PDB file of C-alpha atoms in Angstrom:
ATOM      1  CA  MET A  27     133.957  76.911 -28.484  1.00 58.00           C
ATOM      2  CA  GLU A  28     137.455  77.650 -29.798  1.00 65.00           C
ATOM      3  CA  HIS A  29     139.227  74.590 -31.187  1.00 80.00           C
ATOM      4  CA  LEU A  30     142.459  73.804 -29.389  1.00 91.00           C
ATOM      5  CA  SER A  31     144.886  70.933 -29.797  1.00 97.00           C
ATOM      6  CA  TRP A  32     144.986  68.424 -26.960  1.00 98.00           C
ATOM      7  CA  THR A  33     148.132  69.943 -25.479  1.00 98.00           C
ATOM      8  CA  GLY A  34     146.679  73.446 -25.835  1.00 98.00           C
ATOM      9  CA  ARG A  35     143.429  72.398 -24.180  1.00 98.00           C
ATOM     10  CA  VAL A  36     145.288  70.727 -21.327  1.00 98.00           C
ATOM     11  CA  ARG A  37     147.401  73.804 -20.638  1.00 98.00           C
ATOM     12  CA  ALA A  38     144.449  76.186 -20.795  1.00 98.00           C
ATOM     13  CA  ASN A  39     142.147  74.087 -18.607  1.00 98.00           C
ATOM     14  CA  ASP A  40     144.847  73.185 -16.121  1.00 98.00           C
ATOM     15  CA  ALA A  41     145.597  76.878 -15.672  1.00 98.00           C
ATOM     16  CA  GLN A  42     141.919  77.624 -14.998  1.00 98.00           C
ATOM     17  CA  PHE A  43     140.766  74.560 -13.061  1.00 98.00           C
ATOM     18  CA  GLY A  44     143.810  72.487 -12.124  1.00 98.00           C
ATOM     19  CA  PRO A  45     144.500  68.828 -12.976  1.00 98.00           C
ATOM     20  CA  LEU A  46     141.454  67.228 -11.348  1.00 98.00           C
ATOM     21  CA  THR A  47     139.632  65.054 -13.884  1.00 98.00           C
ATOM     22  CA  ALA A  48     136.064  63.961 -13.165  1.00 98.00           C
ATOM     23  CA  GLY A  49     135.644  60.297 -13.955  1.00 98.00           C
ATOM     24  CA  ILE A  50     132.239  59.439 -15.398  1.00 98.00           C
ATOM     25  CA  ASP A  51     131.682  55.753 -14.531  1.00 97.00           C
ATOM     26  CA  PRO A  52     127.887  55.274 -14.201  1.00 98.00           C
ATOM     27  CA  HIS A  53     127.179  52.090 -12.207  1.00 97.00           C
ATOM     28  CA  LEU A  54     123.584  52.085 -10.983  1.00 97.00           C
ATOM     29  CA  PRO A  55     124.045  49.977  -7.782  1.00 97.00           C
ATOM     30  CA  ASP A  56     126.496  52.613  -6.503  1.00 97.00           C
ATOM     31  CA  LEU A  57     124.197  55.571  -7.182  1.00 98.00           C
ATOM     32  CA  PRO A  58     121.132  57.044  -5.447  1.00 98.00           C
ATOM     33  CA  ALA A  59     118.043  54.967  -6.197  1.00 98.00           C
ATOM     34  CA  VAL A  60     116.256  58.050  -7.500  1.00 98.00           C
ATOM     35  CA  PHE A  61     118.173  57.612 -10.770  1.00 98.00           C
ATOM     36  CA  ASP A  62     116.797  54.077 -11.240  1.00 96.00           C
ATOM     37  CA  ASP A  63     113.849  55.298 -13.276  1.00 93.00           C
ATOM     38  CA  GLY A  64     113.823  53.165 -16.407  1.00 94.00           C
ATOM     39  CA  PRO A  65     116.008  51.343 -18.940  1.00 93.00           C
ATOM     40  CA  ASP A  66     117.466  54.586 -20.262  1.00 96.00           C
ATOM     41  CA  TRP A  67     118.389  55.912 -16.801  1.00 98.00           C
ATOM     42  CA  ILE A  68     121.975  56.405 -17.910  1.00 98.00           C
ATOM     43  CA  LEU A  69     120.977  59.184 -20.297  1.00 98.00           C
ATOM     44  CA  ARG A  70     119.330  61.224 -17.560  1.00 98.00           C
ATOM     45  CA  TYR A  71     122.040  60.431 -15.022  1.00 98.00           C
ATOM     46  CA  THR A  72     124.832  61.553 -17.335  1.00 98.00           C
ATOM     47  CA  ASP A  73     122.945  64.750 -18.138  1.00 98.00           C
ATOM     48  CA  PHE A  74     122.481  65.383 -14.410  1.00 98.00           C
ATOM     49  CA  VAL A  75     126.161  64.917 -13.606  1.00 98.00           C
ATOM     50  CA  LEU A  76     127.296  67.166 -16.442  1.00 98.00           C
ATOM     51  CA  SER A  77     124.751  69.856 -15.529  1.00 98.00           C
ATOM     52  CA  THR A  78     126.052  69.748 -11.967  1.00 98.00           C
ATOM     53  CA  ILE A  79     129.815  69.796 -12.500  1.00 98.00           C
ATOM     54  CA  ILE A  80     130.398  71.772 -15.713  1.00 98.00           C
ATOM     55  CA  GLY A  81     132.171  74.902 -14.572  1.00 98.00           C
ATOM     56  CA  SER A  82     133.883  73.120 -11.667  1.00 98.00           C
ATOM     57  CA  VAL A  83     136.420  70.952 -13.536  1.00 98.00           C
ATOM     58  CA  GLY A  84     138.433  71.294 -16.718  1.00 98.00           C
ATOM     59  CA  PHE A  85     138.612  67.613 -17.620  1.00 98.00           C
ATOM     60  CA  MET A  86     136.323  64.596 -17.759  1.00 98.00           C
ATOM     61  CA  LYS A  87     137.219  60.943 -18.291  1.00 98.00           C
ATOM     62  CA  PHE A  88     134.410  58.791 -19.640  1.00 98.00           C
ATOM     63  CA  GLN A  89     134.878  55.080 -18.892  1.00 98.00           C
ATOM     64  CA  ALA A  90     133.573  53.410 -22.048  1.00 98.00           C
ATOM     65  CA  ALA A  91     132.793  50.049 -20.442  1.00 98.00           C
ATOM     66  CA  TYR A  92     130.049  51.365 -18.170  1.00 98.00           C
ATOM     67  CA  PHE A  93     128.269  52.944 -21.113  1.00 98.00           C
ATOM     68  CA  GLU A  94     128.724  49.881 -23.331  1.00 98.00           C
ATOM     69  CA  ALA A  95     127.208  47.734 -20.570  1.00 98.00           C
ATOM     70  CA  CYS A  96     123.964  49.716 -20.877  1.00 98.00           C
ATOM     71  CA  GLY A  97     123.473  48.896 -24.545  1.00 98.00           C
ATOM     72  CA  LEU A  98     122.136  51.419 -27.019  1.00 98.00           C
ATOM     73  CA  ALA A  99     121.006  53.839 -24.320  1.00 98.00           C
ATOM     74  CA  GLY A 100     124.500  53.761 -22.871  1.00 98.00           C
ATOM     75  CA  MET A 101     126.130  54.434 -26.211  1.00 98.00           C
ATOM     76  CA  GLU A 102     123.755  57.346 -26.798  1.00 98.00           C
ATOM     77  CA  ALA A 103     124.590  58.692 -23.333  1.00 98.00           C
ATOM     78  CA  LEU A 104     128.319  58.384 -24.073  1.00 98.00           C
ATOM     79  CA  SER A 105     128.023  60.155 -27.409  1.00 98.00           C
ATOM     80  CA  ARG A 106     125.810  62.913 -26.043  1.00 98.00           C
ATOM     81  CA  GLY A 107     127.853  63.348 -22.884  1.00 98.00           C
ATOM     82  CA  MET A 108     131.213  63.626 -24.634  1.00 98.00           C
ATOM     83  CA  LYS A 109     129.835  66.089 -27.168  1.00 98.00           C
ATOM     84  CA  ARG A 110     128.251  68.238 -24.464  1.00 98.00           C
ATOM     85  CA  ALA A 111     131.448  68.280 -22.423  1.00 98.00           C
ATOM     86  CA  ARG A 112     133.604  69.158 -25.429  1.00 98.00           C
ATOM     87  CA  ASP A 113     131.169  71.908 -26.464  1.00 97.00           C
ATOM     88  CA  ALA A 114     131.613  73.342 -22.953  1.00 98.00           C
ATOM     89  CA  GLY A 115     135.382  73.495 -23.436  1.00 98.00           C
ATOM     90  CA  ILE A 116     136.143  70.531 -21.194  1.00 98.00           C
ATOM     91  CA  GLY A 117     139.055  68.286 -22.161  1.00 98.00           C
ATOM     92  CA  VAL A 118     137.506  64.850 -22.756  1.00 98.00           C
ATOM     93  CA  VAL A 119     139.405  61.600 -22.254  1.00 98.00           C
ATOM     94  CA  LEU A 120     137.736  58.396 -23.440  1.00 98.00           C
ATOM     95  CA  ASP A 121     139.020  55.607 -21.225  1.00 98.00           C
ATOM     96  CA  ALA A 122     138.652  52.695 -23.619  1.00 98.00           C
ATOM     97  CA  LYS A 123     142.134  51.092 -23.459  1.00 98.00           C
ATOM     98  CA  ARG A 124     141.981  50.072 -27.111  1.00 97.00           C
ATOM     99  CA  GLY A 125     144.787  48.260 -28.913  1.00 96.00           C
ATOM    100  CA  ASP A 126     144.825  45.633 -31.671  1.00 97.00           C
ATOM    101  CA  ILE A 127     146.467  44.790 -34.989  1.00 97.00           C
ATOM    102  CA  ASP A 128     147.193  47.845 -37.088  1.00 95.00           C
ATOM    103  CA  ALA A 129     144.050  47.692 -39.254  1.00 97.00           C
ATOM    104  CA  THR A 130     141.789  47.344 -36.227  1.00 98.00           C
ATOM    105  CA  SER A 131     143.630  50.073 -34.331  1.00 98.00           C
ATOM    106  CA  ALA A 132     143.111  52.319 -37.363  1.00 98.00           C
ATOM    107  CA  ALA A 133     139.372  51.691 -37.108  1.00 98.00           C
ATOM    108  CA  TYR A 134     139.420  52.507 -33.385  1.00 98.00           C
ATOM    109  CA  ALA A 135     141.363  55.702 -34.075  1.00 98.00           C
ATOM    110  CA  ARG A 136     138.862  56.701 -36.756  1.00 98.00           C
ATOM    111  CA  ALA A 137     135.964  56.032 -34.379  1.00 98.00           C
ATOM    112  CA  TYR A 138     137.301  58.070 -31.461  1.00 98.00           C
ATOM    113  CA  LEU A 139     139.878  60.577 -32.713  1.00 98.00           C
ATOM    114  CA  VAL A 140     138.965  61.558 -36.269  1.00 98.00           C
ATOM    115  CA  PRO A 141     136.518  64.497 -36.523  1.00 97.00           C
ATOM    116  CA  LYS A 142     133.452  64.202 -38.711  1.00 96.00           C
ATOM    117  CA  SER A 143     134.889  66.891 -40.988  1.00 96.00           C
ATOM    118  CA  ALA A 144     137.864  64.618 -41.667  1.00 96.00           C
ATOM    119  CA  GLY A 145     135.917  61.411 -42.319  1.00 95.00           C
ATOM    120  CA  GLY A 146     135.091  60.157 -38.822  1.00 96.00           C
ATOM    121  CA  SER A 147     131.542  59.543 -37.679  1.00 96.00           C
ATOM    122  CA  GLY A 148     131.750  62.267 -35.044  1.00 96.00           C
ATOM    123  CA  ASP A 149     129.498  60.205 -32.768  1.00 98.00           C
ATOM    124  CA  PHE A 150     132.196  59.315 -30.247  1.00 98.00           C
ATOM    125  CA  GLU A 151     134.870  61.922 -30.876  1.00 98.00           C
ATOM    126  CA  ALA A 152     137.101  62.516 -27.857  1.00 98.00           C
ATOM    127  CA  ASP A 153     140.066  64.785 -27.316  1.00 98.00           C
ATOM    128  CA  CYS A 154     142.190  61.915 -26.054  1.00 98.00           C
ATOM    129  CA  ILE A 155     141.952  58.147 -25.664  1.00 98.00           C
ATOM    130  CA  THR A 156     143.693  55.549 -23.488  1.00 98.00           C
ATOM    131  CA  VAL A 157     145.420  52.764 -25.421  1.00 98.00           C
ATOM    132  CA  ASN A 158     147.003  49.424 -24.551  1.00 98.00           C
ATOM    133  CA  PRO A 159     150.532  48.750 -25.910  1.00 98.00           C
ATOM    134  CA  LEU A 160     150.652  45.023 -25.096  1.00 96.00           C
ATOM    135  CA  MET A 161     150.519  43.922 -28.745  1.00 97.00           C
ATOM    136  CA  GLY A 162     153.488  46.074 -29.727  1.00 96.00           C
ATOM    137  CA  PRO A 163     154.496  49.442 -31.212  1.00 97.00           C
ATOM    138  CA  ASP A 164     152.823  48.811 -34.582  1.00 97.00           C
ATOM    139  CA  THR A 165     149.422  48.743 -32.874  1.00 97.00           C
ATOM    140  CA  LEU A 166     150.019  52.288 -31.570  1.00 98.00           C
ATOM    141  CA  GLU A 167     150.888  53.841 -34.915  1.00 98.00           C
ATOM    142  CA  PRO A 168     147.300  54.516 -36.110  1.00 98.00           C
ATOM    143  CA  PHE A 169     146.522  56.323 -32.850  1.00 98.00           C
ATOM    144  CA  VAL A 170     149.734  58.349 -33.066  1.00 98.00           C
ATOM    145  CA  ASP A 171     148.980  59.276 -36.688  1.00 98.00           C
ATOM    146  CA  ALA A 172     145.469  60.430 -35.745  1.00 98.00           C
ATOM    147  CA  ALA A 173     146.846  62.462 -32.843  1.00 98.00           C
ATOM    148  CA  ARG A 174     149.325  64.205 -35.138  1.00 97.00           C
ATOM    149  CA  GLN A 175     146.829  64.888 -37.904  1.00 97.00           C
ATOM    150  CA  HIS A 176     143.887  66.038 -35.808  1.00 98.00           C
ATOM    151  CA  GLY A 177     145.395  67.631 -32.710  1.00 98.00           C
ATOM    152  CA  LYS A 178     144.356  64.755 -30.443  1.00 98.00           C
ATOM    153  CA  GLY A 179     146.065  62.937 -27.585  1.00 98.00           C
ATOM    154  CA  ILE A 180     146.723  59.356 -26.576  1.00 98.00           C
ATOM    155  CA  LEU A 181     147.555  57.985 -23.132  1.00 98.00           C
ATOM    156  CA  ILE A 182     149.449  54.698 -23.239  1.00 98.00           C
ATOM    157  CA  LEU A 183     149.181  52.262 -20.331  1.00 98.00           C
ATOM    158  CA  CYS A 184     152.569  52.163 -18.591  1.00 98.00           C
ATOM    159  CA  ARG A 185     152.271  51.395 -14.835  1.00 96.00           C
ATOM    160  CA  THR A 186     148.629  51.070 -13.900  1.00 95.00           C
ATOM    161  CA  SER A 187     146.883  51.503 -10.549  1.00 92.00           C
ATOM    162  CA  ASN A 188     145.238  48.073 -10.156  1.00 92.00           C
ATOM    163  CA  PRO A 189     146.530  45.639  -7.511  1.00 90.00           C
ATOM    164  CA  GLY A 190     147.665  43.075 -10.100  1.00 94.00           C
ATOM    165  CA  ALA A 191     149.700  45.522 -12.176  1.00 93.00           C
ATOM    166  CA  ALA A 192     153.018  44.337 -10.724  1.00 92.00           C
ATOM    167  CA  TRP A 193     152.513  40.815 -12.113  1.00 95.00           C
ATOM    168  CA  LEU A 194     153.599  41.988 -15.561  1.00 94.00           C
ATOM    169  CA  GLN A 195     154.532  45.654 -15.383  1.00 94.00           C
ATOM    170  CA  ASP A 196     157.152  45.228 -12.623  1.00 93.00           C
ATOM    171  CA  ARG A 197     158.604  42.073 -14.130  1.00 95.00           C
ATOM    172  CA  ILE A 198     162.275  42.353 -15.114  1.00 95.00           C
ATOM    173  CA  SER A 199     163.252  41.886 -18.749  1.00 92.00           C
ATOM    174  CA  GLY A 200     166.847  42.502 -19.735  1.00 91.00           C
ATOM    175  CA  ASN A 201     167.640  44.060 -16.335  1.00 93.00           C
ATOM    176  CA  ARG A 202     164.778  46.551 -16.607  1.00 95.00           C
ATOM    177  CA  ALA A 203     161.145  46.570 -15.519  1.00 95.00           C
ATOM    178  CA  ILE A 204     158.539  46.134 -18.237  1.00 96.00           C
ATOM    179  CA  SER A 205     157.033  49.500 -17.254  1.00 97.00           C
ATOM    180  CA  ASP A 206     160.416  51.167 -17.868  1.00 97.00           C
ATOM    181  CA  ARG A 207     160.578  49.622 -21.318  1.00 97.00           C
ATOM    182  CA  VAL A 208     157.072  50.863 -22.085  1.00 98.00           C
ATOM    183  CA  ALA A 209     158.125  54.326 -20.862  1.00 98.00           C
ATOM    184  CA  ASP A 210     161.085  54.188 -23.256  1.00 98.00           C
ATOM    185  CA  LEU A 211     158.691  53.416 -26.105  1.00 98.00           C
ATOM    186  CA  ILE A 212     156.371  56.277 -25.127  1.00 98.00           C
ATOM    187  CA  ARG A 213     159.303  58.682 -24.888  1.00 98.00           C
ATOM    188  CA  SER A 214     160.633  57.669 -28.308  1.00 98.00           C
ATOM    189  CA  ILE A 215     157.275  58.610 -29.836  1.00 97.00           C
ATOM    190  CA  ALA A 216     156.647  61.650 -27.645  1.00 97.00           C
ATOM    191  CA  GLU A 217     159.996  63.223 -28.536  1.00 96.00           C
ATOM    192  CA  THR A 218     158.842  63.572 -32.149  1.00 95.00           C
ATOM    193  CA  THR A 219     155.623  65.393 -31.216  1.00 96.00           C
ATOM    194  CA  VAL A 220     156.650  67.957 -28.572  1.00 97.00           C
ATOM    195  CA  ASP A 221     154.993  71.359 -28.979  1.00 96.00           C
ATOM    196  CA  ALA A 222     156.601  74.763 -28.459  1.00 95.00           C
ATOM    197  CA  GLN A 223     155.766  74.747 -24.732  1.00 96.00           C
ATOM    198  CA  GLY A 224     157.336  71.331 -24.114  1.00 96.00           C
ATOM    199  CA  LEU A 225     154.276  69.054 -24.015  1.00 98.00           C
ATOM    200  CA  SER A 226     153.669  66.037 -26.217  1.00 98.00           C
ATOM    201  CA  PRO A 227     150.202  64.701 -27.056  1.00 98.00           C
ATOM    202  CA  ILE A 228     151.625  61.207 -26.586  1.00 98.00           C
ATOM    203  CA  GLY A 229     151.290  60.526 -22.878  1.00 98.00           C
ATOM    204  CA  ALA A 230     151.132  57.735 -20.323  1.00 98.00           C
ATOM    205  CA  VAL A 231     148.877  56.181 -17.700  1.00 98.00           C
ATOM    206  CA  ILE A 232     150.781  55.772 -14.426  1.00 97.00           C
ATOM    207  CA  GLY A 233     148.831  55.093 -11.262  1.00 95.00           C
ATOM    208  CA  ALA A 234     148.901  57.414  -8.276  1.00 94.00           C
ATOM    209  CA  THR A 235     149.241  54.137  -6.330  1.00 90.00           C
ATOM    210  CA  ALA A 236     152.681  53.406  -7.875  1.00 86.00           C
ATOM    211  CA  ALA A 237     154.670  55.238  -5.219  1.00 87.00           C
ATOM    212  CA  SER A 238     158.041  53.569  -5.724  1.00 88.00           C
ATOM    213  CA  GLU A 239     157.943  53.824  -9.518  1.00 92.00           C
ATOM    214  CA  ALA A 240     156.498  57.313  -9.889  1.00 94.00           C
ATOM    215  CA  ARG A 241     159.611  59.492  -9.843  1.00 95.00           C
ATOM    216  CA  ARG A 242     161.645  57.114 -11.990  1.00 96.00           C
ATOM    217  CA  LEU A 243     158.956  56.900 -14.655  1.00 97.00           C
ATOM    218  CA  ARG A 244     158.423  60.678 -14.691  1.00 97.00           C
ATOM    219  CA  GLU A 245     162.157  61.135 -15.301  1.00 97.00           C
ATOM    220  CA  LEU A 246     161.865  58.798 -18.285  1.00 98.00           C
ATOM    221  CA  LEU A 247     158.914  60.831 -19.615  1.00 98.00           C
ATOM    222  CA  PRO A 248     159.857  64.524 -19.331  1.00 98.00           C
ATOM    223  CA  ASN A 249     157.454  65.771 -22.018  1.00 98.00           C
ATOM    224  CA  ALA A 250     154.518  63.437 -21.512  1.00 98.00           C
ATOM    225  CA  ILE A 251     151.113  64.235 -20.061  1.00 98.00           C
ATOM    226  CA  ILE A 252     150.594  61.598 -17.377  1.00 98.00           C
ATOM    227  CA  LEU A 253     147.136  60.419 -16.369  1.00 98.00           C
ATOM    228  CA  ALA A 254     147.443  59.269 -12.746  1.00 97.00           C
ATOM    229  CA  PRO A 255     144.375  57.240 -11.655  1.00 95.00           C
ATOM    230  CA  GLY A 256     143.922  55.823  -8.180  1.00 90.00           C
ATOM    231  CA  MET A 257     143.504  58.952  -6.066  1.00 84.00           C
ATOM    232  CA  GLY A 258     139.978  58.133  -4.895  1.00 65.00           C
ATOM    233  CA  ALA A 259     138.731  54.629  -4.110  1.00 67.00           C
ATOM    234  CA  GLN A 260     142.121  52.976  -4.775  1.00 72.00           C
ATOM    235  CA  GLY A 261     143.892  55.018  -2.116  1.00 72.00           C
ATOM    236  CA  GLY A 262     146.519  56.909  -4.111  1.00 81.00           C
ATOM    237  CA  ASP A 263     148.424  59.543  -2.160  1.00 86.00           C
ATOM    238  CA  VAL A 264     149.473  63.148  -2.595  1.00 92.00           C
ATOM    239  CA  ALA A 265     153.193  62.337  -2.403  1.00 92.00           C
ATOM    240  CA  THR A 266     152.913  60.098  -5.466  1.00 94.00           C
ATOM    241  CA  VAL A 267     150.966  62.774  -7.314  1.00 95.00           C
ATOM    242  CA  ARG A 268     153.777  65.216  -6.591  1.00 95.00           C
ATOM    243  CA  ALA A 269     156.368  62.731  -7.844  1.00 95.00           C
ATOM    244  CA  LEU A 270     154.470  62.331 -11.109  1.00 97.00           C
ATOM    245  CA  ARG A 271     154.370  66.059 -11.796  1.00 96.00           C
ATOM    246  CA  GLY A 272     157.004  67.240 -14.240  1.00 96.00           C
ATOM    247  CA  ASP A 273     158.388  70.591 -15.314  1.00 96.00           C
ATOM    248  CA  HIS A 274     155.718  71.647 -17.809  1.00 97.00           C
ATOM    249  CA  ASP A 275     152.334  73.250 -17.165  1.00 96.00           C
ATOM    250  CA  GLY A 276     149.586  70.709 -17.669  1.00 97.00           C
ATOM    251  CA  ASP A 277     151.763  67.598 -17.654  1.00 98.00           C
ATOM    252  CA  LEU A 278     149.658  65.757 -15.054  1.00 98.00           C
ATOM    253  CA  LEU A 279     145.963  64.845 -14.942  1.00 98.00           C
ATOM    254  CA  VAL A 280     144.467  63.237 -11.836  1.00 97.00           C
ATOM    255  CA  PRO A 281     141.141  61.436 -12.345  1.00 97.00           C
ATOM    256  CA  VAL A 282     138.719  60.565  -9.568  1.00 96.00           C
ATOM    257  CA  SER A 283     135.783  58.346 -10.545  1.00 95.00           C
ATOM    258  CA  ARG A 284     134.286  56.086  -7.886  1.00 93.00           C
ATOM    259  CA  GLY A 285     135.490  58.449  -5.184  1.00 94.00           C
ATOM    260  CA  LEU A 286     133.427  61.151  -6.858  1.00 96.00           C
ATOM    261  CA  LEU A 287     130.244  59.374  -7.960  1.00 97.00           C
ATOM    262  CA  ARG A 288     129.438  56.463  -5.695  1.00 97.00           C
ATOM    263  CA  VAL A 289     127.374  56.612  -2.490  1.00 97.00           C
ATOM    264  CA  SER A 290     126.561  54.233   0.350  1.00 95.00           C
ATOM    265  CA  ASP A 291     123.198  55.894   1.082  1.00 95.00           C
ATOM    266  CA  ARG A 292     121.065  55.089  -1.937  1.00 97.00           C
ATOM    267  CA  ALA A 293     118.103  56.956  -0.397  1.00 98.00           C
ATOM    268  CA  MET A 294     119.829  60.279  -1.083  1.00 98.00           C
ATOM    269  CA  SER A 295     117.819  62.881  -3.018  1.00 98.00           C
ATOM    270  CA  ARG A 296     118.925  64.356  -6.342  1.00 97.00           C
ATOM    271  CA  ASP A 297     119.597  67.735  -4.764  1.00 98.00           C
ATOM    272  CA  ASP A 298     121.688  66.235  -1.984  1.00 98.00           C
ATOM    273  CA  TYR A 299     123.599  64.117  -4.492  1.00 98.00           C
ATOM    274  CA  GLY A 300     124.333  67.148  -6.653  1.00 98.00           C
ATOM    275  CA  GLN A 301     125.705  69.010  -3.640  1.00 98.00           C
ATOM    276  CA  LEU A 302     127.761  65.957  -2.669  1.00 98.00           C
ATOM    277  CA  LEU A 303     129.394  65.926  -6.108  1.00 98.00           C
ATOM    278  CA  LEU A 304     130.365  69.587  -5.762  1.00 98.00           C
ATOM    279  CA  ASP A 305     131.650  69.040  -2.218  1.00 98.00           C
ATOM    280  CA  ARG A 306     133.753  66.110  -3.345  1.00 97.00           C
ATOM    281  CA  ILE A 307     135.184  68.091  -6.251  1.00 98.00           C
ATOM    282  CA  ALA A 308     136.163  70.833  -3.807  1.00 97.00           C
ATOM    283  CA  HIS A 309     137.786  68.175  -1.613  1.00 96.00           C
ATOM    284  CA  PHE A 310     139.790  66.595  -4.415  1.00 95.00           C
ATOM    285  CA  HIS A 311     140.999  69.773  -6.138  1.00 97.00           C
ATOM    286  CA  PRO A 312     143.880  70.427  -3.693  1.00 96.00           C
ATOM    287  CA  LEU A 313     144.760  66.735  -3.533  1.00 94.00           C
ATOM    288  CA  ALA A 314     145.020  66.511  -7.316  1.00 96.00           C
ATOM    289  CA  ALA A 315     147.216  69.610  -7.304  1.00 95.00           C
ATOM    290  CA  GLY A 316     149.468  68.022  -4.670  1.00 91.00           C
ATOM    291  CA  LYS A 317     148.915  70.900  -2.259  1.00 82.00           C
ATOM    292  CA  ASP A 318     147.200  69.269   0.717  1.00 65.00           C
ATOM    293  CA  ASP A 319     148.970  66.867   3.059  1.00 50.00           C
ATOM    294  CA  THR A 320     146.274  66.836   5.714  1.00 44.00           C
ATOM    295  CA  ALA A 321     143.152  65.851   3.752  1.00 42.00           C
ATOM    296  CA  LYS A 322     142.480  62.176   3.184  1.00 42.00           C
ATOM    297  CA  ALA A 323     142.515  60.942  -0.398  1.00 44.00           C
ATOM    298  CA  GLY A 324     139.701  58.442  -0.105  1.00 41.00           C
TER     299      GLY A 324
END
């Protein structure tokens, strides 16, 4: 598979598949019981999902916590799944929300963004990773350096989709919301890394549930790729997705995780579950593209 930078991969895959991003969050109680077939179930489940949806989406977001919770089998499934997706040309986001003192952030960046050929382990290499800016700009620098050097991307938490986000992110500091100040920080970094087509690999996480903040934050981040979670189970809406779209091809990714994977009928067969995944992807494609006002987002 041809190597592309993160911004190049995003543009190419968005043009072919659109912005829908399949969230891979394996949580056994929410899945058909047929997958509960041993302690290493997560390996077979991840393989099944990838076999089913490769060719239907251009992006996947692997939620690290669900794999970590399954121990060594989960970490093997994460490594194998990300590698398989990347080999298929899919843009892979590792949703790990890392962030720590500079030395520790450098270790995280080496683990997830540095290719084996450049000194990384290669076991958990992603195209892009989510990071947490709470500890300050210095904690972001190792991730930014890795993105510059290796053609990777980072997505910095800015205004998240969870119900409690307003407690801190909407708080006013110096007459401005905390999320606006974070957006200013992201923009100051992104402006130094914009490619020839106007996209920066330094992006933001802004929830599709943040209706009143969406347009303002997009205006503060004209060159950023925004990851907009919340479209599925959290009830994000198409109008907010539209407000988060900017002027550049590929500047918005819309992940759906629980709304894609989970079921209420655990007696469902593998074949029926596979078809359900494809049906749900077909349902969410126009919503993620902001083109369908009539379909429900949940």
